[in-house]
Short mmCIF file of C-alpha atoms and ligand atoms in Angstrom, two decimals:
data_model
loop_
_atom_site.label_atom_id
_atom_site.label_comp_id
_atom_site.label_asym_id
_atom_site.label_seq_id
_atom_site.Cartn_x
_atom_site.Cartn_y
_atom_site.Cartn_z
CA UNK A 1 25.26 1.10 -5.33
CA UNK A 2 28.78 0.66 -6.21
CA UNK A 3 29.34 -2.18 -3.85
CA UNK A 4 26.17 -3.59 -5.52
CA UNK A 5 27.43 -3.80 -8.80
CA UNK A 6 31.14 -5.27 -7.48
CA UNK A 7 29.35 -8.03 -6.00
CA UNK A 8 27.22 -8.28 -9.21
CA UNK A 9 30.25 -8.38 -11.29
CA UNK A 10 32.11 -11.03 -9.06
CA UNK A 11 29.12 -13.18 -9.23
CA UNK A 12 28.56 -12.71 -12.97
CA UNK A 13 32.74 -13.54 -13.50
CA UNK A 14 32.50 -16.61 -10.83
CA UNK A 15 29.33 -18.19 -12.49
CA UNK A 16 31.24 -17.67 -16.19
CA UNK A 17 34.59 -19.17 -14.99
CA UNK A 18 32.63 -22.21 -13.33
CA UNK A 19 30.30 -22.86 -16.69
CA UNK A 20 29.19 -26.41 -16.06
CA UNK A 21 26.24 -28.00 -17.98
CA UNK A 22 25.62 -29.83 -14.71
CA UNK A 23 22.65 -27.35 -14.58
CA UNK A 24 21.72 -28.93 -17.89
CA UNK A 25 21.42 -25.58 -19.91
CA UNK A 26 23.69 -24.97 -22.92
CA UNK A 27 26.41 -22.46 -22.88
CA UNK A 28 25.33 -18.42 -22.48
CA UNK A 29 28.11 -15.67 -24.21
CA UNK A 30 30.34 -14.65 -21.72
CA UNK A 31 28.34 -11.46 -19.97
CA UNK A 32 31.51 -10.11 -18.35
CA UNK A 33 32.19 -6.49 -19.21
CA UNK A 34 35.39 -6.08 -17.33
CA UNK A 35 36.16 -8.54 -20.12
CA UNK A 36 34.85 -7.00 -23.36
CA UNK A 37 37.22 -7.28 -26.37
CA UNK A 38 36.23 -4.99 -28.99
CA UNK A 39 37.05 -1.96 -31.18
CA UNK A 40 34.27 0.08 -31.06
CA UNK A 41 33.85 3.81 -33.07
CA UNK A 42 30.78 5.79 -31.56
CA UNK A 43 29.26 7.86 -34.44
CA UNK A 44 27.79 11.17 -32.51
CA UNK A 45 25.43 13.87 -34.39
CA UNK A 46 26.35 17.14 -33.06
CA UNK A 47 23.74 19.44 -35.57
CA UNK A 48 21.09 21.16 -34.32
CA UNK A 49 18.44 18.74 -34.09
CA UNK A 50 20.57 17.23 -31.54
CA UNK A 51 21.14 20.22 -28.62
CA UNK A 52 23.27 20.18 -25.98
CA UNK A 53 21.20 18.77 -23.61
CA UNK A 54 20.85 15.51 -25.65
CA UNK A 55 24.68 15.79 -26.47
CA UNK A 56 25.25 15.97 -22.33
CA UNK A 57 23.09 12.93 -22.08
CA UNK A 58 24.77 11.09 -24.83
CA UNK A 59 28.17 11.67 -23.14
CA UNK A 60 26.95 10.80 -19.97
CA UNK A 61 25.40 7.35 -21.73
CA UNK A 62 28.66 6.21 -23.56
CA UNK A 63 30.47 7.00 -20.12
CA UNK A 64 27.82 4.53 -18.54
CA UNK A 65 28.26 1.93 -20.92
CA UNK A 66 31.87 1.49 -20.60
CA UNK A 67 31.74 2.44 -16.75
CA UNK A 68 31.25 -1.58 -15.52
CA UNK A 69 34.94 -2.11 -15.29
CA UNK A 70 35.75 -2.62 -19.56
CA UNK A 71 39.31 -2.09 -19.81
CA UNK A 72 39.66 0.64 -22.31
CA UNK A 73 42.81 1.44 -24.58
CA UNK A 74 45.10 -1.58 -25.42
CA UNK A 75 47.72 -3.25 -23.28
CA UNK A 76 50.04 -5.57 -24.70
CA UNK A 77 49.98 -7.78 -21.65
CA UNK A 78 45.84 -8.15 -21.88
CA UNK A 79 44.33 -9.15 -24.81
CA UNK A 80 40.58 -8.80 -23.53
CA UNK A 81 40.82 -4.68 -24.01
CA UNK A 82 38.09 -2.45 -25.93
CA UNK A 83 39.84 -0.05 -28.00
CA UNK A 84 37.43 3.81 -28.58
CA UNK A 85 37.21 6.18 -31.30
CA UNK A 86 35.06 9.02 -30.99
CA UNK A 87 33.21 10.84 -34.45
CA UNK A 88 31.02 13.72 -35.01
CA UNK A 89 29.14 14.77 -37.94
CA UNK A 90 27.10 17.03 -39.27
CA UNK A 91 27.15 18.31 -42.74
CA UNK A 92 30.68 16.92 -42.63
CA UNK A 93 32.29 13.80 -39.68
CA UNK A 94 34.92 14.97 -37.61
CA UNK A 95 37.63 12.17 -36.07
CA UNK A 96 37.07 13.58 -32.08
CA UNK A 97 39.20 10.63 -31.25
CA UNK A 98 41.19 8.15 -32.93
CA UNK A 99 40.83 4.25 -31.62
CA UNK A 100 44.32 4.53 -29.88
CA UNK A 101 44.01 7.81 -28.10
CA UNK A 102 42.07 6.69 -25.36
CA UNK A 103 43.75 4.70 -23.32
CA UNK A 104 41.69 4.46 -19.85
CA UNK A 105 38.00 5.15 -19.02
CA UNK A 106 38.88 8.04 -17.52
CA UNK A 107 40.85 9.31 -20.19
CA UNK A 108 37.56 8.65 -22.32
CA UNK A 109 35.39 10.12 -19.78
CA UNK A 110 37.44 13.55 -20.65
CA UNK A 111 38.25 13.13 -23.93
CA UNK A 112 33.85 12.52 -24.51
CA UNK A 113 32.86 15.39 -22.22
CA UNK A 114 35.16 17.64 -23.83
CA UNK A 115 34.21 16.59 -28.11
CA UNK A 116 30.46 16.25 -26.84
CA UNK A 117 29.90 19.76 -25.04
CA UNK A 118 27.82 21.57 -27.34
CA UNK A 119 26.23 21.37 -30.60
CA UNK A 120 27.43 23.21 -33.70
CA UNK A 121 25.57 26.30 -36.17
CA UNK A 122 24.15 23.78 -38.84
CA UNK A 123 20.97 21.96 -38.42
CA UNK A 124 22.26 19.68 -41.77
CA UNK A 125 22.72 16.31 -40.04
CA UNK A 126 24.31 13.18 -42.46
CA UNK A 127 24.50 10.13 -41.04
CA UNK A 128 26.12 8.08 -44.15
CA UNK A 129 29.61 10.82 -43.15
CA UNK A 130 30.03 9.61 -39.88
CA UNK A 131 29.80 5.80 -41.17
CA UNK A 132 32.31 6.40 -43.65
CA UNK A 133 34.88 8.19 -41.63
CA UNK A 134 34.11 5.13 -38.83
CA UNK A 135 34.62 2.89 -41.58
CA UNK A 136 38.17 4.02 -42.79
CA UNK A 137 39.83 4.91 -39.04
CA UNK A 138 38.56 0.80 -38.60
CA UNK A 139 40.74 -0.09 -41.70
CA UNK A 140 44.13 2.62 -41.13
CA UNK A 141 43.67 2.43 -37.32
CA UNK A 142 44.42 -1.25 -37.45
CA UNK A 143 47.20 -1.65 -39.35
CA UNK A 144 50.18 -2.98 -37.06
CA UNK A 145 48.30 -3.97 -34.40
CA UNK A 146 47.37 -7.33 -33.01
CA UNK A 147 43.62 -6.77 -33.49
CA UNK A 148 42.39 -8.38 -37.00
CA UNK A 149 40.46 -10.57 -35.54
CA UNK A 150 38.77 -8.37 -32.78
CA UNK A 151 34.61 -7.74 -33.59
CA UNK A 152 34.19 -4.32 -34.79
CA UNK A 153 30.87 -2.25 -33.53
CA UNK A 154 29.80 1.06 -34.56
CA UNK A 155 27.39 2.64 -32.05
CA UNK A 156 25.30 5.93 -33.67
CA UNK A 157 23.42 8.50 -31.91
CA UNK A 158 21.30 10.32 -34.14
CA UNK A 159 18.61 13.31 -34.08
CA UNK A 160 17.64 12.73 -38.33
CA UNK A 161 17.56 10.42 -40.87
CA UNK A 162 18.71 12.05 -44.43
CA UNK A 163 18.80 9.65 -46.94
CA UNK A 164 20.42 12.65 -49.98
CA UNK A 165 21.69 10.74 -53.22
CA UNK A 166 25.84 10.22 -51.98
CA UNK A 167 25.12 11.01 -48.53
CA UNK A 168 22.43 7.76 -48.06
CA UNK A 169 23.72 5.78 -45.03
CA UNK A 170 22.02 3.20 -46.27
CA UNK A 171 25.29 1.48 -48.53
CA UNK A 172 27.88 2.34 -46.44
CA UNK A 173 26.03 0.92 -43.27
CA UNK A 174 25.35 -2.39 -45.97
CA UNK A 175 29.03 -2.66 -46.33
CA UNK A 176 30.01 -2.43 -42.97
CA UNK A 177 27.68 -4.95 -42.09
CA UNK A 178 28.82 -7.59 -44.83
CA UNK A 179 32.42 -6.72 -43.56
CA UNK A 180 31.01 -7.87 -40.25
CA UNK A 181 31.06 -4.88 -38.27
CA UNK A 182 27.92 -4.60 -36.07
CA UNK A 183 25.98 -1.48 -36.04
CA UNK A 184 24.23 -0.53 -32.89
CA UNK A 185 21.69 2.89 -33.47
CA UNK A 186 20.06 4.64 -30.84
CA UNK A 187 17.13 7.16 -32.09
CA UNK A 188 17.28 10.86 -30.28
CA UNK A 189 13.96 11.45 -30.92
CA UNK A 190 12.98 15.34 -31.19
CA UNK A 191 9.43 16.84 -31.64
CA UNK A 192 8.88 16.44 -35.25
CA UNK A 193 11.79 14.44 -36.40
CA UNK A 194 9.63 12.19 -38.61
CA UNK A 195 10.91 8.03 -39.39
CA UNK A 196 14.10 8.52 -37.27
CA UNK A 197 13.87 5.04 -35.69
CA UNK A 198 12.58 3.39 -38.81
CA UNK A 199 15.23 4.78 -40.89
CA UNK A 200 17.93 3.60 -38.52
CA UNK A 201 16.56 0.70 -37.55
CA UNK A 202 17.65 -0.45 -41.46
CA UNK A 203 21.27 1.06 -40.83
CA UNK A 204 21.42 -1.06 -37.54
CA UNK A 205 21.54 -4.78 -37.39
CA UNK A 206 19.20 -7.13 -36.60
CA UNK A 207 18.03 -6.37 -33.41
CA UNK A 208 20.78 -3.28 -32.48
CA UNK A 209 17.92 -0.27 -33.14
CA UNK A 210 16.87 1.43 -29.82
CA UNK A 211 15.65 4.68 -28.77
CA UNK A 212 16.79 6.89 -26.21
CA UNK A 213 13.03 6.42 -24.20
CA UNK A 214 13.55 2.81 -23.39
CA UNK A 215 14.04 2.25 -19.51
CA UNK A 216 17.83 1.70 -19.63
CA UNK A 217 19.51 2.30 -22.75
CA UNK A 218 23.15 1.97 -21.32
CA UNK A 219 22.23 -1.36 -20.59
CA UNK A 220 20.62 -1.93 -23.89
CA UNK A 221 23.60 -1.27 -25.28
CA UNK A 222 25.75 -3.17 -23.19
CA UNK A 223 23.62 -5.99 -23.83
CA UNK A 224 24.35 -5.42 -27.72
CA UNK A 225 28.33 -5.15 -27.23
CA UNK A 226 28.35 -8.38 -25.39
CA UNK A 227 26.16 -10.38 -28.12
CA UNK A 228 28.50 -8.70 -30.65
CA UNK A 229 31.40 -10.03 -28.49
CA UNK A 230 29.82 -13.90 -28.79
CA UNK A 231 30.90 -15.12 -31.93
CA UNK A 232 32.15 -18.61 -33.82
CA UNK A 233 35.39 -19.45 -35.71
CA UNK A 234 34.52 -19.39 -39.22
CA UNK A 235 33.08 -22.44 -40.90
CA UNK A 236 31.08 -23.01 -37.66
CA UNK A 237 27.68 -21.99 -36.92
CA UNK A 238 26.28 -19.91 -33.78
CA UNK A 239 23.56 -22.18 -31.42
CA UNK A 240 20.96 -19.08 -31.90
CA UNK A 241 17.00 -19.49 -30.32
CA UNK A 242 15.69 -19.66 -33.29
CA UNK A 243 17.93 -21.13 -36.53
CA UNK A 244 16.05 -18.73 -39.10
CA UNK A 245 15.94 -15.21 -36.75
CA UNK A 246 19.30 -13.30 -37.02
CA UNK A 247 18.50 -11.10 -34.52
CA UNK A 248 17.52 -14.05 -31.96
CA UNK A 249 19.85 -14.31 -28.83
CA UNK A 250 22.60 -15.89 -29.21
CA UNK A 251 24.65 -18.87 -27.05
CA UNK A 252 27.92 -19.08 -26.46
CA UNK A 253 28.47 -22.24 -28.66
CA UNK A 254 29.26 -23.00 -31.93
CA UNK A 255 28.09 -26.25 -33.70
CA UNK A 256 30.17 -27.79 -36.72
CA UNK A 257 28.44 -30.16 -39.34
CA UNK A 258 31.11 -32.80 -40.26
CA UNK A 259 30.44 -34.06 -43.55
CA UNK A 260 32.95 -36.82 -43.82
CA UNK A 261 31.53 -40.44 -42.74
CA UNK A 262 33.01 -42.05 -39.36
CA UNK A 263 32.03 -44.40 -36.58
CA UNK A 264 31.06 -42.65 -33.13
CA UNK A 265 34.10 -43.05 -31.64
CA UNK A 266 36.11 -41.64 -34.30
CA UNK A 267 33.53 -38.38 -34.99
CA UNK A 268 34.37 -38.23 -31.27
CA UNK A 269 38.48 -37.95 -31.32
CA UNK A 270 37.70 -35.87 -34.38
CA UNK A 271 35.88 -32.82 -32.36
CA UNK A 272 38.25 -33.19 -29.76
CA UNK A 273 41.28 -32.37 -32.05
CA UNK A 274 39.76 -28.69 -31.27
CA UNK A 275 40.13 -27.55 -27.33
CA UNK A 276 36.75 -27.38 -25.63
CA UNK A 277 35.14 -29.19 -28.05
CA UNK A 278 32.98 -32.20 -28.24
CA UNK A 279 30.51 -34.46 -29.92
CA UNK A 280 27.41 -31.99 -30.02
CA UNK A 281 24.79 -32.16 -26.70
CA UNK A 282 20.69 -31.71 -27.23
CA UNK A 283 19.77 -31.38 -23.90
CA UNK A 284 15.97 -30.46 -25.26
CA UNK A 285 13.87 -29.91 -28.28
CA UNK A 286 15.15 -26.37 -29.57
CA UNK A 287 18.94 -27.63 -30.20
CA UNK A 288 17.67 -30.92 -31.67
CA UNK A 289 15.65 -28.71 -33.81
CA UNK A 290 18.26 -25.95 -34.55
CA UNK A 291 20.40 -28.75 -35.57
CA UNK A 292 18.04 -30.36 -37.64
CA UNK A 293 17.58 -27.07 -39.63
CA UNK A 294 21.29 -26.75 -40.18
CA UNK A 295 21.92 -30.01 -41.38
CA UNK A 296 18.85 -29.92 -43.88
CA UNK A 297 20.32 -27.07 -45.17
CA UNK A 298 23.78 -28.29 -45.81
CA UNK A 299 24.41 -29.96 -48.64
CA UNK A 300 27.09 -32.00 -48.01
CA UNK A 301 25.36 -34.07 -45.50
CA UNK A 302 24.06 -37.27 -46.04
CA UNK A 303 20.14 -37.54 -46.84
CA UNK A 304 17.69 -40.23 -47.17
CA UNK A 305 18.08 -40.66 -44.79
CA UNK A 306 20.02 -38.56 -42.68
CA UNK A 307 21.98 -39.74 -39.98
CA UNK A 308 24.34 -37.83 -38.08
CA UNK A 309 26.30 -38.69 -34.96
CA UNK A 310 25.51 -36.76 -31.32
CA UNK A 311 27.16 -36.68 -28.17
CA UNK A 312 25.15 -39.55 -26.30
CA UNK A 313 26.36 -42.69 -25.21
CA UNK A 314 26.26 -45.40 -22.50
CA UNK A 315 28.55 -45.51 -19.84
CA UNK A 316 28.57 -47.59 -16.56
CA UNK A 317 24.75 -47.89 -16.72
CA UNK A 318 24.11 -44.40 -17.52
CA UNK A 319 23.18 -42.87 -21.17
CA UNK A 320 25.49 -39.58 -20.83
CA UNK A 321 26.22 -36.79 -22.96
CA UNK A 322 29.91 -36.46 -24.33
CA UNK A 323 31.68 -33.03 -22.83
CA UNK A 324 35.22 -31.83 -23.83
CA UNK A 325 38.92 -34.11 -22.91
CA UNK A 326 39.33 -33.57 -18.97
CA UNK A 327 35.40 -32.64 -18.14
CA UNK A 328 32.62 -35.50 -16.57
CA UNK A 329 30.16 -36.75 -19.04
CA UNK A 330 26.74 -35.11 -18.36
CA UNK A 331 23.90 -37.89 -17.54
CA UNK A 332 20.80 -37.80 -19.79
CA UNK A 333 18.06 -35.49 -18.33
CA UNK A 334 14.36 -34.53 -18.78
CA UNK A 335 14.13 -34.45 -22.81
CA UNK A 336 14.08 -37.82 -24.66
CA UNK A 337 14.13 -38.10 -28.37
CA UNK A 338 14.30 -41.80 -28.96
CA UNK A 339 13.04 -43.69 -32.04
CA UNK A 340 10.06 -45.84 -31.04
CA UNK A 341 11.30 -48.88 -30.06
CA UNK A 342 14.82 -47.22 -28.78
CA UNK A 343 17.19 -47.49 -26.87
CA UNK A 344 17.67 -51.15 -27.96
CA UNK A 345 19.64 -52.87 -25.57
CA UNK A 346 22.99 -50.68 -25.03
CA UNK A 347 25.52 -53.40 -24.52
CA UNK A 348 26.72 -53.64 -28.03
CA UNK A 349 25.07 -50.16 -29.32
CA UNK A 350 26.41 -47.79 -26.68
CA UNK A 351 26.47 -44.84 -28.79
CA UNK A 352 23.94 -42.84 -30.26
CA UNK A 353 22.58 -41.48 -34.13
CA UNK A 354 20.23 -38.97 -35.17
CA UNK A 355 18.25 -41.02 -37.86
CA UNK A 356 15.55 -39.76 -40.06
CA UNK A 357 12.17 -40.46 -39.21
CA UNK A 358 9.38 -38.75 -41.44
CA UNK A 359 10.28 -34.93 -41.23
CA UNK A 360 12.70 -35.14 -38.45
CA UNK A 361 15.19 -37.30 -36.53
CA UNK A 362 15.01 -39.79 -34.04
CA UNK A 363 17.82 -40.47 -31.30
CA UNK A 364 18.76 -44.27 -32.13
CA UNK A 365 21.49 -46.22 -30.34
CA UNK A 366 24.21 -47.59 -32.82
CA UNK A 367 27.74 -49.19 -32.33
CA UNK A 368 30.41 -47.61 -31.32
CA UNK A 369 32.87 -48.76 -33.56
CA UNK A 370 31.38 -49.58 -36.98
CA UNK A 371 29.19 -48.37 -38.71
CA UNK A 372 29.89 -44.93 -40.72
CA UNK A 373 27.83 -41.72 -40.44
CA UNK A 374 28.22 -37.62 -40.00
CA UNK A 375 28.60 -36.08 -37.62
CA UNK A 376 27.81 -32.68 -35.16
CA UNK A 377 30.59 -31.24 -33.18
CA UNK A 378 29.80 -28.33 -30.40
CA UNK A 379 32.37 -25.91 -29.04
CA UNK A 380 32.67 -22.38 -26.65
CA UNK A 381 31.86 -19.38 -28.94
CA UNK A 382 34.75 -16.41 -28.63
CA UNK A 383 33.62 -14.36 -25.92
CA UNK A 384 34.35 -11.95 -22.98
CA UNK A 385 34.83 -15.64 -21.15
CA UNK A 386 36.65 -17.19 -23.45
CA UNK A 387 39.56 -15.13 -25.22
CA UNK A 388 40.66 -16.18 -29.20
CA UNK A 389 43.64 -15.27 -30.40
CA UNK A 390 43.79 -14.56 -34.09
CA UNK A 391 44.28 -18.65 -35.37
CA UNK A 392 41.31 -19.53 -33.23
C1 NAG B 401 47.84 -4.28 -18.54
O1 NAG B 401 47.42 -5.57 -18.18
C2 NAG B 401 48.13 -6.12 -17.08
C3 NAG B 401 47.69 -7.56 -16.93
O2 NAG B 401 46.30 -7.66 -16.77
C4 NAG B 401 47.86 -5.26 -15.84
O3 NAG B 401 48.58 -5.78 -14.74
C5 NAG B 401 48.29 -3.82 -16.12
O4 NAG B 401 47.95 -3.00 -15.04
C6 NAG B 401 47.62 -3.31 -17.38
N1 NAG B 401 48.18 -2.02 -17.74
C7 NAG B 401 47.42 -0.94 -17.88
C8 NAG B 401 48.13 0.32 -18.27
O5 NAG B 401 46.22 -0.94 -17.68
C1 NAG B 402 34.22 16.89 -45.61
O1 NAG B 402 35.53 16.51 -45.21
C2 NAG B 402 36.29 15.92 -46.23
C3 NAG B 402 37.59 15.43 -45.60
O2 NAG B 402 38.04 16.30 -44.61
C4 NAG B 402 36.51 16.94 -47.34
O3 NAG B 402 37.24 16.33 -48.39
C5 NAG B 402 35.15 17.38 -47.86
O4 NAG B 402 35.31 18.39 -48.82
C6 NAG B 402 34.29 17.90 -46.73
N1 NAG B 402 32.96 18.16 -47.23
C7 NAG B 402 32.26 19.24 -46.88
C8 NAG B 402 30.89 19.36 -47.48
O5 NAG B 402 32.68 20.09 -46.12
C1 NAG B 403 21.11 1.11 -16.28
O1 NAG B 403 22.07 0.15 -16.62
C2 NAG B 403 23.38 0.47 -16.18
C3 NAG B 403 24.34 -0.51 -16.79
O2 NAG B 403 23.88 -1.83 -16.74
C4 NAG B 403 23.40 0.48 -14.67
O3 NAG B 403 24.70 0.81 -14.22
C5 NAG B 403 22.39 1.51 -14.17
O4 NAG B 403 22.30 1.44 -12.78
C6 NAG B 403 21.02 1.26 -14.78
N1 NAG B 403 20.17 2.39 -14.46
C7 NAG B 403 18.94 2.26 -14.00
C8 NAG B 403 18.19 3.52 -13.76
O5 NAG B 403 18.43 1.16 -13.77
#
C-alpha cells in the first residue's frame, strides 16, 4: 500500500516535470502533493451535534489529506511548504493551532489528535465564529513572512448550519471569498440535521461542498487543495472547461488577451518577454472556443471584425504550433479550424489569424511581418509544478 502510493507519487512528479504537449493535450495543474504550497486554516465544530466519533474521524481525515508527502510548516530553504492552523468553535472559535506551530506532519498529526479528542457541553454550533477567527490568524499570522502571495484555503467540518442575525456565515464566508481565499466545506451529516449541505454548499466555493458519505473524501479534498493551488498571475485568465462555469476544472495555463496591434512575429517576441510563455495553442474546439468567449468579452479588443493572432505557423513544410524560447514547435494535429478556402499558399503567409467569420473565428494564414492585429498569449499557471515567487 505504501509502496503503491511511492510509485504513484514518482510517476505523478516524473509525468509533471516532463509536461510536453507532444501528447497534444494542454497543460493539467500540477497534481503533486509533496509539492502543495498553501496556507490552509481547518475550521472544526466540536458541539454536540458533532460527537466524538465524528471528531475521531475528522482528525483521522485531515491527517489523510496531508499524509501524501505535503511538506508541512515553513522552511526557508523550500518555498513549496503548506503552512496549518487548526480552529474550533462552538458557541465561541477557539485558535487550537496557530499557522506557524505546526511545523511537520507529525507534529500536526499530534497537535490534531490532541485539539480534536472529544466534543464539548454545548450543542450551540456557529459556523460564521470559526470563519472569522480563520479570517484574522490569515491576516496577523502573515505579517513578516514571505507568504503574500501563497493561496489561502479554509477547509470546514460542520454538524449545523445556524444562520442567527451577527453570527450568519454567510458575509464573512462572502468576504473571504472576494479576498480570494477558497473555502472547502464538508457536511457531517447527523440524523435530523436539516439543510446542512445546502447551507454550506453557499459558504463553500464553487464546486468545494462535499459530504462526509462520498466514497473518498480525503481525496475529495485533496483534489480541491490542488485546484486551489492552480492559479494565474493577475491580469491573465485561467484555460477552465467551460469559460462561463467557475466551478469547471481548471488547466494549468493562463491565457493573456493583448490588446495592442502587432504583426505575428512581434505578438510572438512579445509573449516571450514572460518565461514559459508563448503565442497561445488551440489544439481543438474547446480552447478555440474558450478563447473566443474571452475575447468577445473584452473590450479592448478589436471587433468587426475580430482578428487576433495564435500560435500557428509554417515551418520547414510543417504548419506548427509556437511553444516557449528553448522548446520544439508542436506540429498541427487532428483539429482544423481553417477559413474556407485556407491555408492559402504558406510561402509568403506563414503565420496564422483568428478572423471573424459569422459568430465565430476562422484560422486564416497571414504574413508574418506586416500586417497589424491582437493578439493571445498562453503561459504555465502557478502550481505545485511550477513554483511563483511573489513578482510572478
Ligand atoms: C527544508 O528544505 C530543505 C530543501 O528542500 C531540506 O533539505 C530540509 O530538510 C528542509 N528542512 C526541514 C526542517 O524540513
Ligand atoms: C468569544 O470570544 C471572543 C474573543 O475571545 C470574546 O470577545 C467574546 O466575548 C466571546 N463570545 C462568547 C459568546 O463567549
Ligand atoms: C482515499 O484517498 C486517499 C488520498 O488520495 C488515499 O490515500 C486512500 O487510500 C483512499 N482510500 C480509499 C478507501 O480508497
Amino acid at each position: 500500500m505504501k509502496l503503491g502510493l511511492l510509485i504513484l507519487l514518482l510517476l505523478v512528479s516524473v509525468y509533471a516535470d516532463t509536461y510536453s504537449p507532444l501528447s497534444y493535450v494542454d497543460r493539467p495543474c500540477g497534481m503533486d502533493l509533496s509539492n502543495l504550497w498553501l496556507d490552509v486554516v481547518v475550521v472544526v465544530d466540536n458541539s454536540q451535534g458533532m460527537t466524538n466519533n465524528g471528531l475521531d474521524n475528522v482528525a483521522a481525515n485531515i491527517l489523510n489529506v496531508f499524509s501524501s508527502g505535503t511538506r508541512i510548516g515553513s522552511n526557508s530553504s523550500e518555498p513549496r511548504t503548506t503552512r496549518l492552523g487548526l480552529v474550533t468553535y462552538n458557541s465561541n472559535a477557539t485558535q487550537q493551532a496557530d499557522l506557524n506551530k505546526y511545523q511537520s506532519i507529525n507534529d500536526a498529526g499530534n497537535g490534531i489528535f490532541d485539539s480534536l479528542s472529544t466534543v464539548v457541553y454545548t450543542a450551540d454550533s456557529y459556523l460564521a465564529t470559526g470563519l472569522t477567527l480563520a479570517e484574522k490568524m490569515f491576516i496577523e499570522q502573515s505579517v513578516n513572512t514571505i507568504r503574500g502571495h501563497y493561496k489561502r484555503v479554509v477547509i470546514v467540518y460542520a454538524s449545523e448550519y445556524n444562520e442567527d442575525g451577527e453570527l450568519d456565515p454567510l458575509s464573512v464566508a462572502n468576504r473571504l471569498k472576494l479576498s480570494n481565499v477558497k473555502i472547502i466545506t464538508v457536511a457531517y451529516e447527523q440524523p435530523g440535521s436539516v439543510g446542512l449541505e445546502n447551507g454550506l454548499s453557499q459558504i463553500a466555493s464553487p464546486g468545494f461542498s462535499f459530504s462526509n458519505n462520498v466514497v473518498n473524501i480525503s481525496q475529495e479534498i485533496q483534489n480541491a487543495l490542488l485546484q486551489s493551488n492552480c492559479f494565474c498571475p493577475s491580469n491573465w485568465i485561467q484555460y477552465h472547461t467551460s469559460y462561463s462555469d467557475p466551478a469547471s476544472s481548471r488547466y494549468g495555463v493562463c491565457l493573456q488577451l493583448v490588446g495592442v496591434l502587432a504583426n505575428w512575429v512581434a505578438a510572438k517576441n512579445g509573449c516571450r518577454m514572460k518565461s514559459n510563455t508563448n503565442l497561445a495553442t488551440e489544439f481543438n474546439q474547446a480552447k478555440h472556443d474558450f478563447i473566443l468567449e474571452a475575447v468577445k468579452d473584452n473590450s479592448g479588443f478589436q471587433r468587426n471584425p475580430y482578428q487576433y493572432h495564435i500560435g500557428l505557423n509554417y515551418i520547414n513544410d510543417d504548419w506548427v504550433w509556437d511553444q516557449p524560447a528553448g522548446q520544439p514547435p508542436v506540429k498541427l494535429q487532428s483539429w482544423f479550424n481553417w477559413g474556407t478556402g485556407f491555408p492559402n499558399a504558406p510561402a509568403s503567409q506563414s503565420a496564422v489569424s483568428n478572423i471573424q467569420s459569422g459568430v465565430t473565428t476562422k484560422w486564416t494564414n497571414v504574413a508574418m511581418y506586416t500586417g497589424a492585429a491582437n493578439y493571445v498569449c498562453e503561459t504555465y499557471s502557478c502550481d505545485t509544478d511550477n513554483y511563483c515567487d511573489d513578482n510572478y
